[in-house]
Short mmCIF file of C-alpha atoms in Angstrom, two decimals:
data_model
loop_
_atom_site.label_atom_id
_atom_site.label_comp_id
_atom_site.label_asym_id
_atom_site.label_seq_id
_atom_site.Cartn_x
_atom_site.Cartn_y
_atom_site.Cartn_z
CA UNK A 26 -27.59 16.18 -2.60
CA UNK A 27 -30.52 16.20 0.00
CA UNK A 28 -30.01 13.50 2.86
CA UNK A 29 -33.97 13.11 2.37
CA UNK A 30 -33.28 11.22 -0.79
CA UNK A 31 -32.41 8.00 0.13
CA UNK A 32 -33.53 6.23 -2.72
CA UNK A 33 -31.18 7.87 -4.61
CA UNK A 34 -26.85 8.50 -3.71
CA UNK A 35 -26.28 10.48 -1.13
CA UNK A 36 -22.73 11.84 -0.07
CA UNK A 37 -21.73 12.96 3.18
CA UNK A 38 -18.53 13.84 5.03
CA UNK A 39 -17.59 11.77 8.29
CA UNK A 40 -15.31 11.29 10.66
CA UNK A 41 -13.24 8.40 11.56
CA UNK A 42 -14.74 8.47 15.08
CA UNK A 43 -18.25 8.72 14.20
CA UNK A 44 -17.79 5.83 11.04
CA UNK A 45 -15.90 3.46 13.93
CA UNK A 46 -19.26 4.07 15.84
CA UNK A 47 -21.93 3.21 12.84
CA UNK A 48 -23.16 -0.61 12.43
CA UNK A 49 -23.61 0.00 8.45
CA UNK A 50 -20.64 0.55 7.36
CA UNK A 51 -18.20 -2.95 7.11
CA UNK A 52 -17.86 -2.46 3.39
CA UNK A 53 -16.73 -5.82 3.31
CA UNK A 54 -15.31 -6.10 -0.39
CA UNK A 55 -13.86 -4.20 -3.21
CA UNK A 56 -13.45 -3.14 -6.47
CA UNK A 57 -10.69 -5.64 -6.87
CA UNK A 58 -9.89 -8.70 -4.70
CA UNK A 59 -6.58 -7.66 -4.70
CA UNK A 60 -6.80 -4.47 -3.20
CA UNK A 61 -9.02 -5.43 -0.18
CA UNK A 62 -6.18 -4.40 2.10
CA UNK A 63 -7.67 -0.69 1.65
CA UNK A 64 -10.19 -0.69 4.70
CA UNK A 65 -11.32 1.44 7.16
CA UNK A 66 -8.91 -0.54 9.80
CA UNK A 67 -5.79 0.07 8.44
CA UNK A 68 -6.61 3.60 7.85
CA UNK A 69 -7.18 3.94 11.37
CA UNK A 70 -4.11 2.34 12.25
CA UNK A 71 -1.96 4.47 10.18
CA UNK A 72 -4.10 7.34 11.61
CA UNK A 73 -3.31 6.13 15.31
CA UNK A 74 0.34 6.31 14.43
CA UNK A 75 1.08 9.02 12.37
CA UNK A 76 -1.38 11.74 12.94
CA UNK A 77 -0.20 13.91 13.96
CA UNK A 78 3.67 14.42 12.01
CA UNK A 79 5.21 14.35 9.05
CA UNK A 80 3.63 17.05 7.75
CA UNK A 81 -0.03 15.45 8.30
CA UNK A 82 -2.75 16.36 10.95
CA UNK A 83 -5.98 15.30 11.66
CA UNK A 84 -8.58 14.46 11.59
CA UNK A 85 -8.98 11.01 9.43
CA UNK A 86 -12.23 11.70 8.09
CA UNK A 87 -14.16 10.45 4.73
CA UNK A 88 -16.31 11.66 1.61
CA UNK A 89 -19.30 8.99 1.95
CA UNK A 90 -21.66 7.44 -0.46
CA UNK A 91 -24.81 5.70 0.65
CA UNK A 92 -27.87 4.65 -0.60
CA UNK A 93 -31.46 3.62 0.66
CA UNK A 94 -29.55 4.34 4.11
CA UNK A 95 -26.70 1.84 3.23
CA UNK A 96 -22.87 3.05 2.80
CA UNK A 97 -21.60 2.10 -1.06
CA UNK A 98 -18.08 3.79 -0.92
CA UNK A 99 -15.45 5.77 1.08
CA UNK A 100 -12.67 7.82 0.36
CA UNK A 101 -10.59 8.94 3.50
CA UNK A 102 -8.67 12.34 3.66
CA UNK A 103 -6.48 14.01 6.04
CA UNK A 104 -4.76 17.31 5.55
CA UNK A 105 -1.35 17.55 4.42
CA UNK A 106 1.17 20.47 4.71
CA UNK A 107 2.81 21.24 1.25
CA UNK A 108 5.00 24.38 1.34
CA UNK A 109 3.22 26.90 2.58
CA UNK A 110 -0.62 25.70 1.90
CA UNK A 111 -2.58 22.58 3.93
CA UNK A 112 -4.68 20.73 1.38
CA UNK A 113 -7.06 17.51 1.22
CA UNK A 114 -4.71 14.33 0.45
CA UNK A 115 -5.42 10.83 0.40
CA UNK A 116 -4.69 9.28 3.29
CA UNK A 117 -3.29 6.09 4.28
CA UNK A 118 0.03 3.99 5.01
CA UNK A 119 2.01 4.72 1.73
CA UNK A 120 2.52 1.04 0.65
CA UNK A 121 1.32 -0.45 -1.70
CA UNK A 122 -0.39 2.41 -2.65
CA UNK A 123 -3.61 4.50 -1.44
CA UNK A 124 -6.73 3.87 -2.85
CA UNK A 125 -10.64 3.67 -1.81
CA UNK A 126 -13.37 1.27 -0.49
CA UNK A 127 -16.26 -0.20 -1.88
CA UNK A 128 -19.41 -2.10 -0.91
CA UNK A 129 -20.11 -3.51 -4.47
CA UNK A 130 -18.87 -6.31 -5.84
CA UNK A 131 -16.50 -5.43 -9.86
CA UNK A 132 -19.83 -6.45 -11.74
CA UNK A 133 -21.24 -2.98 -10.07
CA UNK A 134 -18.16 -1.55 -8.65
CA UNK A 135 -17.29 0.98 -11.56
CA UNK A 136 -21.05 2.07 -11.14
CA UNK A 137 -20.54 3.15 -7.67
CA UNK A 138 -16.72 4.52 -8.36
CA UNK A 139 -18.37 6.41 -10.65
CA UNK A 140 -21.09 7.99 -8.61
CA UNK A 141 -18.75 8.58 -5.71
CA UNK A 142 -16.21 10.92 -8.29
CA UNK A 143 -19.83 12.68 -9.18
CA UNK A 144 -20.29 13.41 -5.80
CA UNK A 145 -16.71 14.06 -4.65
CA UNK A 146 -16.40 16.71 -7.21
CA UNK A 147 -19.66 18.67 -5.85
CA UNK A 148 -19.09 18.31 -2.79
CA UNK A 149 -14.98 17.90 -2.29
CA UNK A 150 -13.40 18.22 1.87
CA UNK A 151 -11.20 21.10 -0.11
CA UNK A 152 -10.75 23.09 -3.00
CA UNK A 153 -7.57 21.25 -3.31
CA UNK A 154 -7.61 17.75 -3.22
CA UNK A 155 -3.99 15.11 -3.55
CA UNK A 156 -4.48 11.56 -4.64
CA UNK A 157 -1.19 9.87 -3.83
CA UNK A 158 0.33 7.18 -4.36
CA UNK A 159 -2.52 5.46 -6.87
CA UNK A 160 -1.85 2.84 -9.22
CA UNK A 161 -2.38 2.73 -12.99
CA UNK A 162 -4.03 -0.73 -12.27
CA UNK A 163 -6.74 0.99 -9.68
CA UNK A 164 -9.83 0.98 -12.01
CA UNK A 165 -12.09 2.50 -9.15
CA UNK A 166 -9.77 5.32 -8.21
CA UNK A 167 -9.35 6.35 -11.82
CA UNK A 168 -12.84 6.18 -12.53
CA UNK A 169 -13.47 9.16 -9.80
CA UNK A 170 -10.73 10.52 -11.32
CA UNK A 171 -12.59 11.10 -14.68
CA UNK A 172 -16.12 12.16 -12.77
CA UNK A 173 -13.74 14.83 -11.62
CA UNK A 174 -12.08 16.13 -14.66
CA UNK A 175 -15.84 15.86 -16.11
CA UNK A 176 -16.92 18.09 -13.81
CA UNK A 177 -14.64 20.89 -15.19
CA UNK A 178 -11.58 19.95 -12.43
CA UNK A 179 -7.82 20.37 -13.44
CA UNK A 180 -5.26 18.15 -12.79
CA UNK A 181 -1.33 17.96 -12.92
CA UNK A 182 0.14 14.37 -12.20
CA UNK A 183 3.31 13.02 -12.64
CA UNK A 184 4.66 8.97 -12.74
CA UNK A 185 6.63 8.25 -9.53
CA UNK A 186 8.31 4.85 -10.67
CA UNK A 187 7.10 1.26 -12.16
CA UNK A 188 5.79 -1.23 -9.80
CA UNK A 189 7.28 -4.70 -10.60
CA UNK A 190 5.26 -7.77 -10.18
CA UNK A 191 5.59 -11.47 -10.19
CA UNK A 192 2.78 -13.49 -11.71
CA UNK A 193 2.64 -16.75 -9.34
CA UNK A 194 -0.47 -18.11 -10.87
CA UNK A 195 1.46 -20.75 -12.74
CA UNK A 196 3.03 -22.62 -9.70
CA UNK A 197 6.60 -23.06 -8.69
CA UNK A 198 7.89 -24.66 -11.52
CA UNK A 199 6.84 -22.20 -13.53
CA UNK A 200 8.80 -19.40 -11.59
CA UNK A 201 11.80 -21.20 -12.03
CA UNK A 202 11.59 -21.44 -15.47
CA UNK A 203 10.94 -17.33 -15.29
CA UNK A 204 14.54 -16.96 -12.39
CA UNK A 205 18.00 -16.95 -13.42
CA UNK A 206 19.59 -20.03 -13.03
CA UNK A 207 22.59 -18.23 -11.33
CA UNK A 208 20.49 -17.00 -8.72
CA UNK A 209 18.75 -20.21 -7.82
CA UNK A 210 21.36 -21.98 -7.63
CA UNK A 211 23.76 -18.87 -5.70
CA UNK A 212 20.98 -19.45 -3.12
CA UNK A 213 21.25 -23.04 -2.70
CA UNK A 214 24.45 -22.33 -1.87
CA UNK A 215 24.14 -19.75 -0.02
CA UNK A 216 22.18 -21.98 2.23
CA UNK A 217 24.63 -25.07 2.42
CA UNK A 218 27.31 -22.63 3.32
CA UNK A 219 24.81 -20.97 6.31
CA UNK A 220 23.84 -24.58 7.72
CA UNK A 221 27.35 -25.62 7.46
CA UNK A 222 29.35 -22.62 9.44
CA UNK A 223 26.43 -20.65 11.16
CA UNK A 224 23.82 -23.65 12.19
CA UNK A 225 19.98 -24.45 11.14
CA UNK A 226 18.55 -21.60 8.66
CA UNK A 227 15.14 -21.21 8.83
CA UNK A 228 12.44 -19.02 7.95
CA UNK A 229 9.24 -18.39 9.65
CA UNK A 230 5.88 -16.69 9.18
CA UNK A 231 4.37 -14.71 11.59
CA UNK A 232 0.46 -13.05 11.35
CA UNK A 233 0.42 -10.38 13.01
CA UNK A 234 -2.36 -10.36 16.16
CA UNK A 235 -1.75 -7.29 17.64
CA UNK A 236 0.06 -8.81 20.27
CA UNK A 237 3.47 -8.85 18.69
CA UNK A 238 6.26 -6.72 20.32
CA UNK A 239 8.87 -9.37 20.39
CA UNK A 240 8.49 -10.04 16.80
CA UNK A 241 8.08 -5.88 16.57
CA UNK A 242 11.42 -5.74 18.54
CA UNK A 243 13.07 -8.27 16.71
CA UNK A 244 12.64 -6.66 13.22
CA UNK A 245 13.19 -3.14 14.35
CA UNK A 246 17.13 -4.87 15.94
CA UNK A 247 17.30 -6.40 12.01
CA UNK A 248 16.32 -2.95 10.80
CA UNK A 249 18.65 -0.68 12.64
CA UNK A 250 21.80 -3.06 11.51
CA UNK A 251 20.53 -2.46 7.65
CA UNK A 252 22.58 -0.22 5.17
CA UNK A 253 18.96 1.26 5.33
CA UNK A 254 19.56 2.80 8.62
CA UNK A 255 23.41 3.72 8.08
CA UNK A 256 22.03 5.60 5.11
CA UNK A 257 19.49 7.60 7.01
CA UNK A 258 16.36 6.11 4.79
CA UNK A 259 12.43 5.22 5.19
CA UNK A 260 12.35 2.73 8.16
CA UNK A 261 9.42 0.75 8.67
CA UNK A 262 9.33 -1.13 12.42
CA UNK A 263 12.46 1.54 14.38
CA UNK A 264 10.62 4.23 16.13
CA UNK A 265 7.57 4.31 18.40
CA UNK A 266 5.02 5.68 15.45
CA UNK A 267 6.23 2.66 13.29
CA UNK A 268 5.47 -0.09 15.58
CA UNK A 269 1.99 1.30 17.14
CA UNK A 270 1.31 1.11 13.48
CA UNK A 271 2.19 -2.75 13.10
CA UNK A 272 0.74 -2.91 16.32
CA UNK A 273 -2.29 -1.52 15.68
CA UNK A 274 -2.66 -3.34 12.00
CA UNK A 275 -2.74 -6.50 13.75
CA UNK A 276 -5.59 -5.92 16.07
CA UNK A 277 -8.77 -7.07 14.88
CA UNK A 278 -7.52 -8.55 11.45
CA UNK A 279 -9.38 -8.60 8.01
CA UNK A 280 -9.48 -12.38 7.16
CA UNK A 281 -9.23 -11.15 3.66
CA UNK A 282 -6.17 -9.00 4.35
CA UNK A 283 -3.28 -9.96 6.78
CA UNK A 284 -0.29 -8.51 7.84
CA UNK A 285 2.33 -11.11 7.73
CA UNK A 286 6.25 -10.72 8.90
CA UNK A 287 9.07 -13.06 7.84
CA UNK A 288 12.11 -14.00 9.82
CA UNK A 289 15.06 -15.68 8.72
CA UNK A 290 17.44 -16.85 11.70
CA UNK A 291 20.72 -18.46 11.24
CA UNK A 292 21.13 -20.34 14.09
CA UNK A 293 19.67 -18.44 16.68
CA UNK A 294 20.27 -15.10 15.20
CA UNK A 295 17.93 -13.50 13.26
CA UNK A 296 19.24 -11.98 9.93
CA UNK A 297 16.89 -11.12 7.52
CA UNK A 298 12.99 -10.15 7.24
CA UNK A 299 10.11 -9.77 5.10
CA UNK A 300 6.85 -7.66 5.58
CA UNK A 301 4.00 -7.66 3.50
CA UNK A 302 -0.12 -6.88 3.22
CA UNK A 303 -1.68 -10.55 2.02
CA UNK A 304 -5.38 -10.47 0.01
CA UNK A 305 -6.82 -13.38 -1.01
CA UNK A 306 -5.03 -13.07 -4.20
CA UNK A 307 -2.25 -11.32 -4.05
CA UNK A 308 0.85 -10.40 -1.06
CA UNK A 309 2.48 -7.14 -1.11
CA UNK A 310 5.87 -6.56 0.15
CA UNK A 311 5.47 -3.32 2.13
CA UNK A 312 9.17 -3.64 3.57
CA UNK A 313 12.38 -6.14 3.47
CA UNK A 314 15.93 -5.74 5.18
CA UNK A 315 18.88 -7.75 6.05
CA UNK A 316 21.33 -7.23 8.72
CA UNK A 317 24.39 -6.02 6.47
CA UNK A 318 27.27 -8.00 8.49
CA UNK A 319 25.47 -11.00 6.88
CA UNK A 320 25.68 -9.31 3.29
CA UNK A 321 27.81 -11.95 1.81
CA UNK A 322 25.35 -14.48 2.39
CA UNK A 323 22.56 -13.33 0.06
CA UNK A 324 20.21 -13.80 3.82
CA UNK A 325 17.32 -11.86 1.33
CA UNK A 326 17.27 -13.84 -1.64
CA UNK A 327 17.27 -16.89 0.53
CA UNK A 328 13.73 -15.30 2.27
CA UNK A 329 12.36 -14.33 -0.74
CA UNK A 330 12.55 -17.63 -1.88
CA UNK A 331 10.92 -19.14 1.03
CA UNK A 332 8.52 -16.50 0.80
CA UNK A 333 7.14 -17.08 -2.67
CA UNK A 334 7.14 -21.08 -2.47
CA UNK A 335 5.10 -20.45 0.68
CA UNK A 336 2.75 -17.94 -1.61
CA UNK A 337 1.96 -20.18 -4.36
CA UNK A 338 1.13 -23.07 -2.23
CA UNK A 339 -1.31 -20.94 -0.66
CA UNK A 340 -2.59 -20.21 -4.04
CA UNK A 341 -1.50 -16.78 -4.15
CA UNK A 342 -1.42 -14.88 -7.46
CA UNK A 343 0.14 -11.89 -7.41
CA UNK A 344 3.68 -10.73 -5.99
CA UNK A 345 3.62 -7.15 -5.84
CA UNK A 346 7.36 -5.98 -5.14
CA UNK A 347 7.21 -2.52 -5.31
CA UNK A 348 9.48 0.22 -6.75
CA UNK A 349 12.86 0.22 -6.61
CA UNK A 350 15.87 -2.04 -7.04
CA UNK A 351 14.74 -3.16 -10.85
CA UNK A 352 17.87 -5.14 -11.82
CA UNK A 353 17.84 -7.89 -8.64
CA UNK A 354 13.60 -8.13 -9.13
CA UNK A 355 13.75 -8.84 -12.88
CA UNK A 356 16.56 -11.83 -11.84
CA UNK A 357 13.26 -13.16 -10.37
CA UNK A 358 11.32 -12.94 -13.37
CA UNK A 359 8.91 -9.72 -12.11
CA UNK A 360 8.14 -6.88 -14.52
CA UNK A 361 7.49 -3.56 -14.55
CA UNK A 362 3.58 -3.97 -14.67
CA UNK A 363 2.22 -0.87 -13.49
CA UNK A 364 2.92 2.52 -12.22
CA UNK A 365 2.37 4.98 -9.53
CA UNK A 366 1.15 8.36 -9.86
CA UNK A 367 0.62 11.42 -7.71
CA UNK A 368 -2.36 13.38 -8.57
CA UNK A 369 -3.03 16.57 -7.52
CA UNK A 370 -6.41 18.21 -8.43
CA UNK A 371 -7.92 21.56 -8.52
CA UNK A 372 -11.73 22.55 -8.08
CA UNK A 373 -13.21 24.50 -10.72
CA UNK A 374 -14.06 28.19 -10.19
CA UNK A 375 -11.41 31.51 -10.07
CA UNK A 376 -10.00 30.66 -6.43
CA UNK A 377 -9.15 26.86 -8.24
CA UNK A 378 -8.02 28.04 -11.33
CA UNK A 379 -5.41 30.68 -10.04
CA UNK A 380 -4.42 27.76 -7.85
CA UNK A 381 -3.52 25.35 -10.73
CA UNK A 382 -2.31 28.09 -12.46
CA UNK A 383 0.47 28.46 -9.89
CA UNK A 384 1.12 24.91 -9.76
CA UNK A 385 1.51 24.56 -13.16
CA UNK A 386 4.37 27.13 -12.79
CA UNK A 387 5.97 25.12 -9.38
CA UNK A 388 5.63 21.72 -10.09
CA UNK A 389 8.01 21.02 -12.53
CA UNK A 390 7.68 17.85 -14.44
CA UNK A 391 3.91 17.11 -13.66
CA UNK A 392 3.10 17.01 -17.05
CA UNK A 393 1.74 13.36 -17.27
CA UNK A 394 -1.68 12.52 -18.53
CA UNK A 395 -4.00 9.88 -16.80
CA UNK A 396 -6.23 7.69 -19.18
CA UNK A 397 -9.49 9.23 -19.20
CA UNK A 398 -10.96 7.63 -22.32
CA UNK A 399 -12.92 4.49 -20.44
#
């Protein structure tokens, strides 16, 4: 594509640094309302924070569509280390899920998904490109998908778990028709027995502003007394890379996505938290932990509850729970609605063919196949 033709799509790869610098570039909405929490701000902040480490390096940088001067669509990469080769992978904070950004509103959006896959696949960052974690319900990232496959690119993909999710649109009496009427009532227990022997439970919402490192140090004390941490897993707020990233996600704030933390203190103590991305229409839960001397007390179902009566009177739709943990999520009503998939993709040509070849031989068990009918 020749930059002269601007009445037509033109792609480009960019920097973070130079896009933070251009005035034409907000890309204000999104393919789907519920996924505006994919923008070039919280890219940067996960950049800020974890670039270098983990097996990532710099720098953040994007495959750009404009048109008549104007940006449509991004897609950010980074490279990734993955045994012995550095590819091209989607990049972004891992939760929900990765995906891209759009200008267009979903009457055009699938229109300019589609023209940024034709242009990605003739003009990649790589010969080796990773799209991972994306979700079976991301119509925009699929449909670049397919531009790529058209274009003669081989995939292997594999499932990496069901996403469960809570439909809220209803109201509240509707979700307890959809709970277990053991667990409602366990936690209205739960919180007689807390107010009686432990003093006032209460739960409170915080917005992140970037100016937050009492909350920050307050989750991260919740987080270290988690069976999470005695089991060596993925923390979220311990460590210095975690909470420049909080930090940074609360700086300049998309009004149509937030990141909110929940706090549950008994008493003065505080026990149990929730973190989440918020949209317009939907709030994902990106992280929740309890300190474990409080176990008995059920501290997280009490905060989830609190959470998703606050949700639905803000007219939220969609609870988006995440993997993981199926049994205690379906006692809330949510179901496995979608799934996550990592993608990895292979340019077409000798040096990408011998490439997937050898994948196809190493990655055991990516053998599923995306929908590329639409």
């Amino acid at each position: 594509m020749k930059p002269s033709m601007e009445s037509t799509w033109v792609c480009d790869i960019v920097t973070d640094d130079v896009l933070a610098q251009e005035k034409d570039t907000p890309l204000h909405g999104h393919a789907s309302g519920d996924q505006a929490f994919c923008t070039p701000h919280a890219l940067r902040a996960w950049a800020q924070a974890f670039l270098p480490g983990r097996g990532w390096s710099g720098p953040l940088r994007y495959v750009r569509l404009r048109r008549n001067g104007q940006s449509q669509a991004l897609i950010p990469f980074a490279r990734q280390q993955i045994a012995c080769f550095r590819i091209d992978s989607l990049a972004g904070y891992y939760w929900p899920f990765r995906s891209l950004r759009l200008a267009a509103q979903p009457v055009g959006a699938m229109d300019v998904a589609g023209a940024l896959g034709h242009a990605l696949a003739r003009r990649p960052p790589g010969a080796v490109l990773r799209f991972g974690p994306i979700s079976s319900r991301d119509d925009a990232m699929h449909a670049v998908l397919r531009q790529l496959v058209a274009a003669g690119w081989r995939y292997r993909a594999k499932a990496t778990g069901a996403v469960f999710e809570l439909d809220l649109s209803a109201g509240l009496d509707a979700l307890k028709q959809k709970c277990s009427d053991s667990l409602l009532k366990h936690i209205e227990y739960s919180r007689r027995r807390l107010t009686r022997t432990m003093g006032e439970v209460r739960c409170e919402r915080h917005e992140l502003s970037g100016d937050d490192q009492a909350l920050l140090d307050i989750l991260a004390g919740i987080e270290s007394r988690s069976w999470l941490a005695r089991k060596g897993g993925d923390l979220k707020f311990m460590g210095s890379a975690n909470q420049c990233f909080w930090t940074q996600m609360g700086r300049e704030p998309d009004p149509h996505a937030r990141s909110v933390c929940w706090v549950l203190y008994c008493g003065e103590q505080p026990v149990a938290f929730s973190a989440h991305v918020e949209t317009d229409t939907a709030l994902y839960v990106l992280a929740n932990s309890y300190d474990e001397q409080w176990k008995s007390h059920s501290p997280g179902s009490v905060l989830t509850y609190e959470v998703l009566r606050d949700a639905i009177a803000r007219r939220k739709r969609l609870f988006d729970w995440g993997q993981g943990d199926s049994g205690y999520k379906q006692r809330w009503g949510a179901q496995d609605a979608s799934l996550l998939y990592d993608v990895i993709a292979f340019r077409p040509g000798l040096f990408g063919g011998l490439l997937a070849w050898v994948a196809g031989k190493a990655l055991r068990g990516w053998d599923a196949r995306l929908d590329m009918s639409r």
